[in-house]
PDB file of C-alpha atoms in Angstrom:
ATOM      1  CA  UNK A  17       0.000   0.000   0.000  1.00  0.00           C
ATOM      2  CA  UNK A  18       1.208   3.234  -0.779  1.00  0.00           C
ATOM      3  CA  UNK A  19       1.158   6.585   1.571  1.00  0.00           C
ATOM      4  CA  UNK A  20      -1.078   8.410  -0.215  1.00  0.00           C
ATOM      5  CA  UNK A  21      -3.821   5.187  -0.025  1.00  0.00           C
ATOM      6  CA  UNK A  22      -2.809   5.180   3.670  1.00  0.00           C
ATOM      7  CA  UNK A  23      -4.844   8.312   4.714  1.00  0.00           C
ATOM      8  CA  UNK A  24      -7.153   7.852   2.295  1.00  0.00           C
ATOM      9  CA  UNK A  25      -8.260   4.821   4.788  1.00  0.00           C
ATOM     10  CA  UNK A  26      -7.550   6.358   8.077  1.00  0.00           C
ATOM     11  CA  UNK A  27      -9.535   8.931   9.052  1.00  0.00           C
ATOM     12  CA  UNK A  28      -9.064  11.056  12.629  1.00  0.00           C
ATOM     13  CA  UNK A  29     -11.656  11.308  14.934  1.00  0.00           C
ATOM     14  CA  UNK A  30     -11.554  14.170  17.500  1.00  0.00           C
ATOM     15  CA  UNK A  31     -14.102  13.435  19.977  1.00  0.00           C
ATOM     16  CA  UNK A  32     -12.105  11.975  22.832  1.00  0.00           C
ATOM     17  CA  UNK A  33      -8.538  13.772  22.138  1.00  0.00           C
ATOM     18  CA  UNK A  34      -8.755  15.859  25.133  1.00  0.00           C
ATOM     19  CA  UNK A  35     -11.381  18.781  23.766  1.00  0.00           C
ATOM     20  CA  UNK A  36     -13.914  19.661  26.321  1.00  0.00           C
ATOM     21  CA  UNK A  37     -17.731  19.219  26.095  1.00  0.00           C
ATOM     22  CA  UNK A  38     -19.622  21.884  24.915  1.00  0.00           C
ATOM     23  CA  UNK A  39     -22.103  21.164  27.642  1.00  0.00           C
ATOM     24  CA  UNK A  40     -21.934  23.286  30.885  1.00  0.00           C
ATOM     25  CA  UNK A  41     -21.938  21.360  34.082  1.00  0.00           C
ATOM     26  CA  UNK A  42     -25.788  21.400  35.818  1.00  0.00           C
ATOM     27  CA  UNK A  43     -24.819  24.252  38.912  1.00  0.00           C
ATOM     28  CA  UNK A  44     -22.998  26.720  36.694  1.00  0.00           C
ATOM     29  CA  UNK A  45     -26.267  27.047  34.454  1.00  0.00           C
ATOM     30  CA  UNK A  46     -28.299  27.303  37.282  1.00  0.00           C
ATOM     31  CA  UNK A  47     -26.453  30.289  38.215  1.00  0.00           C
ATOM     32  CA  UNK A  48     -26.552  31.570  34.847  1.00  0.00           C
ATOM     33  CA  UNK A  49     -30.366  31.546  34.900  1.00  0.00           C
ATOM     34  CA  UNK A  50     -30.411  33.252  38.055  1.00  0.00           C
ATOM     35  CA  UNK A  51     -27.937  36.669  37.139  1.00  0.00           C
ATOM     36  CA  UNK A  52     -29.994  36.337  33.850  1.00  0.00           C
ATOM     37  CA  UNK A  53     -33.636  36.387  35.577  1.00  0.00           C
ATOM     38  CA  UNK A  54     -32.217  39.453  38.248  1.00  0.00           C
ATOM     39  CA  UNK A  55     -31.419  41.508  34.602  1.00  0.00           C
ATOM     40  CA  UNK A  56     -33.641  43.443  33.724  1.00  0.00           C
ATOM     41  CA  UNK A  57     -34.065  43.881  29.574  1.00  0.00           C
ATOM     42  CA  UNK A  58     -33.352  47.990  29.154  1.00  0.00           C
ATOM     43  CA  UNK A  59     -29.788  46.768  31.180  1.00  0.00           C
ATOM     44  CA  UNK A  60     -29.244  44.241  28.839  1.00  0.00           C
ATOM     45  CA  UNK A  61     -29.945  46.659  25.727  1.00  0.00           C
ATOM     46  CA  UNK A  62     -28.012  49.436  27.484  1.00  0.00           C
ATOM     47  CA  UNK A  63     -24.775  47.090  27.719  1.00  0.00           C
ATOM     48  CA  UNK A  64     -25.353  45.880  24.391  1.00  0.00           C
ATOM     49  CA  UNK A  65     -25.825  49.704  22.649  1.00  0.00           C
ATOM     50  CA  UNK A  66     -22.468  50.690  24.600  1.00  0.00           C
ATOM     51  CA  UNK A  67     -20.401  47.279  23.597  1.00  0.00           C
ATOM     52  CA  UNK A  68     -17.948  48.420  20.926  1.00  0.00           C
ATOM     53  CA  UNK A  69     -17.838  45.977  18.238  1.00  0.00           C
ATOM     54  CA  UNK A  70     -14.508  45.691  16.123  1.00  0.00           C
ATOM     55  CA  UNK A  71     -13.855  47.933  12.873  1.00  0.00           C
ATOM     56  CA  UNK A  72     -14.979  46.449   9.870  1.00  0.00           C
ATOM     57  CA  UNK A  73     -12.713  46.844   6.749  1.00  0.00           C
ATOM     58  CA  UNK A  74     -14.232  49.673   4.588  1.00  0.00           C
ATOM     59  CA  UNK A  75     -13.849  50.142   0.767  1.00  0.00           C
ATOM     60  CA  UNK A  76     -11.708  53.301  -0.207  1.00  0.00           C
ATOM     61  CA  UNK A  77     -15.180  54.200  -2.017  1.00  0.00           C
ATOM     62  CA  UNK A  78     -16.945  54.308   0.874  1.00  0.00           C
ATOM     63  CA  UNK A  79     -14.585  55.772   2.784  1.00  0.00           C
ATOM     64  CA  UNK A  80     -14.515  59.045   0.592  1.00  0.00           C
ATOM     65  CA  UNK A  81     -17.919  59.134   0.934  1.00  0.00           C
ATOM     66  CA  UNK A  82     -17.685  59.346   4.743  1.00  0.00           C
ATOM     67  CA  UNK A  83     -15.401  62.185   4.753  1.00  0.00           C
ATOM     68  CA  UNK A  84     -16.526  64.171   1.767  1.00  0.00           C
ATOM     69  CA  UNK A  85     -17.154  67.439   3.604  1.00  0.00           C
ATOM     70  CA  UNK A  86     -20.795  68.883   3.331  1.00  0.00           C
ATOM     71  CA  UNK A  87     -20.420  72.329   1.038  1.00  0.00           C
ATOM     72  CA  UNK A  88     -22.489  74.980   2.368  1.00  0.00           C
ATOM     73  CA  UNK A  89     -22.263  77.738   4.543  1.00  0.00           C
ATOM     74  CA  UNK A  90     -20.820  77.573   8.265  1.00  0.00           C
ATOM     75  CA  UNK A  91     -23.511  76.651  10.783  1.00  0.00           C
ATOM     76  CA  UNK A  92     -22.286  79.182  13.296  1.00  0.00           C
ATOM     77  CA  UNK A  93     -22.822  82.533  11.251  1.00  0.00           C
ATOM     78  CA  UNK A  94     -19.289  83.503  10.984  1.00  0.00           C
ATOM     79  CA  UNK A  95     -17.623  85.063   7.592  1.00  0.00           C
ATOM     80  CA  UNK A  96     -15.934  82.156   6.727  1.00  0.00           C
ATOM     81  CA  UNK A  97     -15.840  81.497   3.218  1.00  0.00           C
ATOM     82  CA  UNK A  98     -17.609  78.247   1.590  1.00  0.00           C
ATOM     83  CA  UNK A  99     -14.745  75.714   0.549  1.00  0.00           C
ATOM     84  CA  UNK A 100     -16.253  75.875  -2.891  1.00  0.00           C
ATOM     85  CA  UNK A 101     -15.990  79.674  -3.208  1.00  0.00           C
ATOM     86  CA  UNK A 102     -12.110  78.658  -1.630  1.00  0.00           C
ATOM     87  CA  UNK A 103     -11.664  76.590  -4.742  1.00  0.00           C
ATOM     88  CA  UNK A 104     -13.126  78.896  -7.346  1.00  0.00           C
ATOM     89  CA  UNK A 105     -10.346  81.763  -5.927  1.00  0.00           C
ATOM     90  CA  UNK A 106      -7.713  79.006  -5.897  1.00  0.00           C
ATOM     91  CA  UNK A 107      -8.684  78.225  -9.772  1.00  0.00           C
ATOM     92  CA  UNK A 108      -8.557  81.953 -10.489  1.00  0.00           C
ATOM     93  CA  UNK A 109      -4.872  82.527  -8.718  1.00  0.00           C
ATOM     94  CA  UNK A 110      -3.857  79.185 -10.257  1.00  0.00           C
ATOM     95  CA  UNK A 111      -2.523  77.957  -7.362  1.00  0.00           C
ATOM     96  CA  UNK A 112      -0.111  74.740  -7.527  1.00  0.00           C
ATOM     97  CA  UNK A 113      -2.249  72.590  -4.858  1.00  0.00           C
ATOM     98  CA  UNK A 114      -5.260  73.167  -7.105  1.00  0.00           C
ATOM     99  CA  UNK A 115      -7.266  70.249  -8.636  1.00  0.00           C
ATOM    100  CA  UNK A 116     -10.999  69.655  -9.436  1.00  0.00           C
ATOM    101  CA  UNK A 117     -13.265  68.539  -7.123  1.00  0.00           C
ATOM    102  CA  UNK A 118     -16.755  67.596  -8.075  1.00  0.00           C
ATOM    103  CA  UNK A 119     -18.483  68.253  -5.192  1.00  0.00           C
ATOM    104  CA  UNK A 120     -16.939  72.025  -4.797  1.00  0.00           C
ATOM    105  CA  UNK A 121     -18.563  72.252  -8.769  1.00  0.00           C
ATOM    106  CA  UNK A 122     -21.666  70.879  -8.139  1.00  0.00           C
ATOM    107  CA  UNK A 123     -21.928  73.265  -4.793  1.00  0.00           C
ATOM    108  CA  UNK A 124     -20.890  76.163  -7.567  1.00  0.00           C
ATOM    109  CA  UNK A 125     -23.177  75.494  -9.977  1.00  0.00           C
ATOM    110  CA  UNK A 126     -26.159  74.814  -7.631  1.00  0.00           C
ATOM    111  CA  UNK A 127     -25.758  78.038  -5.685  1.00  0.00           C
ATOM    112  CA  UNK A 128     -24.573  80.541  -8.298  1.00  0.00           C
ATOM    113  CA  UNK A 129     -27.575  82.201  -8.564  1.00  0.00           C
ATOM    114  CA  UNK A 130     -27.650  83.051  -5.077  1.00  0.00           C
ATOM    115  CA  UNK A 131     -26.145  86.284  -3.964  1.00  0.00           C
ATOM    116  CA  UNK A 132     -25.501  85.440  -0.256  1.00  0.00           C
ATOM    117  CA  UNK A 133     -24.007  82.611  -1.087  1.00  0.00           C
ATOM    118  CA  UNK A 134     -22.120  83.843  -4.526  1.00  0.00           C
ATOM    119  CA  UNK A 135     -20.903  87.454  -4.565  1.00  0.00           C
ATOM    120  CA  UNK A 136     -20.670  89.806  -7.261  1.00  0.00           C
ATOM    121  CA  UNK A 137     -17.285  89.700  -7.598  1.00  0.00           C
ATOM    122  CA  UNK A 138     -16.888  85.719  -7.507  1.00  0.00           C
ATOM    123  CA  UNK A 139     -19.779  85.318  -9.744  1.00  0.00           C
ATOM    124  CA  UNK A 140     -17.985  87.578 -12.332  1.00  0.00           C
ATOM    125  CA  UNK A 141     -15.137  84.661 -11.522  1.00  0.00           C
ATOM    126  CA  UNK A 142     -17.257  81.636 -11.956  1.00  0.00           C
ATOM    127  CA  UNK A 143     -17.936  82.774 -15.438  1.00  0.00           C
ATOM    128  CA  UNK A 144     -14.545  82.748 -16.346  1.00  0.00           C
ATOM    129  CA  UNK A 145     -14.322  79.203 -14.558  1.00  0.00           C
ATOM    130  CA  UNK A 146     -17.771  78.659 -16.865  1.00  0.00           C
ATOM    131  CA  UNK A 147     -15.848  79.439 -20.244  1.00  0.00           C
ATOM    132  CA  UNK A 148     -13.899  76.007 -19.282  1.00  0.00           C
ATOM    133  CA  UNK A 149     -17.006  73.455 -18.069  1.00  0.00           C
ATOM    134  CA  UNK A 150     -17.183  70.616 -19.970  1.00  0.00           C
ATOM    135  CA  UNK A 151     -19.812  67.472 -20.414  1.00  0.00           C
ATOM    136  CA  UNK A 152     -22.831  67.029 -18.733  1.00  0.00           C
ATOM    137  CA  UNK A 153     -22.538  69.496 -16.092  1.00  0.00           C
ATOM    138  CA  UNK A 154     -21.946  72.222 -19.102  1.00  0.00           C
ATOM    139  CA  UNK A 155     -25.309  70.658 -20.679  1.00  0.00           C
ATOM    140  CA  UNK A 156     -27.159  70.802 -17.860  1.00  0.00           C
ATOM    141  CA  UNK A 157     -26.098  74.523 -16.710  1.00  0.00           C
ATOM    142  CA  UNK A 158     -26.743  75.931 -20.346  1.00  0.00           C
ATOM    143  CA  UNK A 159     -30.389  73.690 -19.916  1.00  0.00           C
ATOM    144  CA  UNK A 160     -31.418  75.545 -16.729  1.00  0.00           C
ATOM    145  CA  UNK A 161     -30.306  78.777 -17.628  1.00  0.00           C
ATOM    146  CA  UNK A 162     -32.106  78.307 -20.771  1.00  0.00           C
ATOM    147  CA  UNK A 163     -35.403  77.386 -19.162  1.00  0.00           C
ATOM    148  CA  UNK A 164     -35.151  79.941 -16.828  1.00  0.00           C
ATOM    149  CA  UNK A 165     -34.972  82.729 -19.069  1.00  0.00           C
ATOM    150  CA  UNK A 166     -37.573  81.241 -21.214  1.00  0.00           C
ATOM    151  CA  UNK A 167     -39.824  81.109 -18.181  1.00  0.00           C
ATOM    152  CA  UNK A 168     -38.969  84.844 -16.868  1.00  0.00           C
ATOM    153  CA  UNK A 169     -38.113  86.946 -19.834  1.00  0.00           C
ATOM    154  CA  UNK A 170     -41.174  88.334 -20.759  1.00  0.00           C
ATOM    155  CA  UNK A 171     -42.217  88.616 -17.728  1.00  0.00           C
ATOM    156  CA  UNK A 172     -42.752  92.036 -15.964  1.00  0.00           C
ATOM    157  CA  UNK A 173     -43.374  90.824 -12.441  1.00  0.00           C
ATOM    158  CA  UNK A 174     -40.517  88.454 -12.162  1.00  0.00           C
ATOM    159  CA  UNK A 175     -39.202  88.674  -8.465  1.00  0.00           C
ATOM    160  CA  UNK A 176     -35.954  87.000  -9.130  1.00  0.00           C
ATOM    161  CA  UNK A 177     -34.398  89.739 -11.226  1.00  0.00           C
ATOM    162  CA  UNK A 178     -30.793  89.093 -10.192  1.00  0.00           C
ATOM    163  CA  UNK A 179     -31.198  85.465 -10.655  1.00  0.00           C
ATOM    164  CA  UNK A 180     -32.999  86.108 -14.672  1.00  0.00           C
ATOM    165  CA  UNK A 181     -29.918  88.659 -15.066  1.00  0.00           C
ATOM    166  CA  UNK A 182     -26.945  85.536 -13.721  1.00  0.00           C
ATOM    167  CA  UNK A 183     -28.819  83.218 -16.326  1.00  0.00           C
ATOM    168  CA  UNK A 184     -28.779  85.720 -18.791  1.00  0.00           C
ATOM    169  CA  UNK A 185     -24.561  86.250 -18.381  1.00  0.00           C
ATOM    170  CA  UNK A 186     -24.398  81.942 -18.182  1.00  0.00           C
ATOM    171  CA  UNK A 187     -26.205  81.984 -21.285  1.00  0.00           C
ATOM    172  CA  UNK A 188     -23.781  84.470 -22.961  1.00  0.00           C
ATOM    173  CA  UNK A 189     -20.465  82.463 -21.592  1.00  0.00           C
ATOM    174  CA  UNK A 190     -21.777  78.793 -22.646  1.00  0.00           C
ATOM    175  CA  UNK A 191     -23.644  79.623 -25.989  1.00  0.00           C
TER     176      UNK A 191
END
């Protein structure tokens, strides 16, 4: 007989090599029960809310999603800038740590009609940074600011004058 036909025939059994029973002895489940009926439930789901339970690995994917910063405007009032109006001056000054970032245009794009949110002065720079928009996001600026002139043009009681007059300019940079 050869080796390999050897183990083919012999096959190990581990129930009496010295592993322990998986039953508990009689007195220390009877204690059990006891602690366990003395509990009362909202402990048990208290203890159980504050375990920490290990890391699990995360995908880089979602991990960019969980620290992509939220563009808007500080909660607490002050005169900080928005990030995105942060990277529209760094664009302008061409700065060397410069690079796109999707969110920051989508902010831009989304909010450039507003004038708290988008000065004069860095709306007059967004249209430069306009001139330079490519794909859908160009197609879907020129669509809105088409539609929203088309809606407002003609009419006299409009009460979003600045934003029919921003539209007009985005109009005049992407046509």
């Amino acid at each position: 007989m050869t080796m390999a036909s050897e183990k083919k025939g012999k096959k190990r059994s581990f129930k009496n090599e010295g592993h322990k029973s998986s039953k508990k002895p009689f007195l220390e489940e009877e204690v059990e029960n006891k602690i366990l009926a003395d509990v009362d439930q909202d402990e048990i789901d208290e203890v159980l809310a504050a375990q920490e339970f290990p890391m699990q690995k995360v995908s880089k994917k979602k991990k960019k999603e969980s620290v992509t910063e939220v563009e808007s405007e500080p909660m607490d009032g002050s005169n900080e800038t928005p990030p995105a109006i942060d990277y529209l001056l760094g664009w302008k000054s061409k700065d060397k740590d410069w690079k796109f970032r999707k969110l920051r245009q989508t902010w831009l794009l989304q909010n450039m009609y507003d004038k708290e949110k988008v000065s004069k002065a860095n709306f007059k720079i967004l249209l430069e940074y306009l001139e330079d928009l490519k794909g859908a996001a160009r197609e879907q600026t020129l669509k809105e600011a088409k539609e929203f002139v088309e809606a407002n043009e003609d009419n006299e009681e409009c009460t979003e004058k600045r934003k029919l007059k921003r539209s007009l300019n985005v109009l005049k940079v992407l046509t």
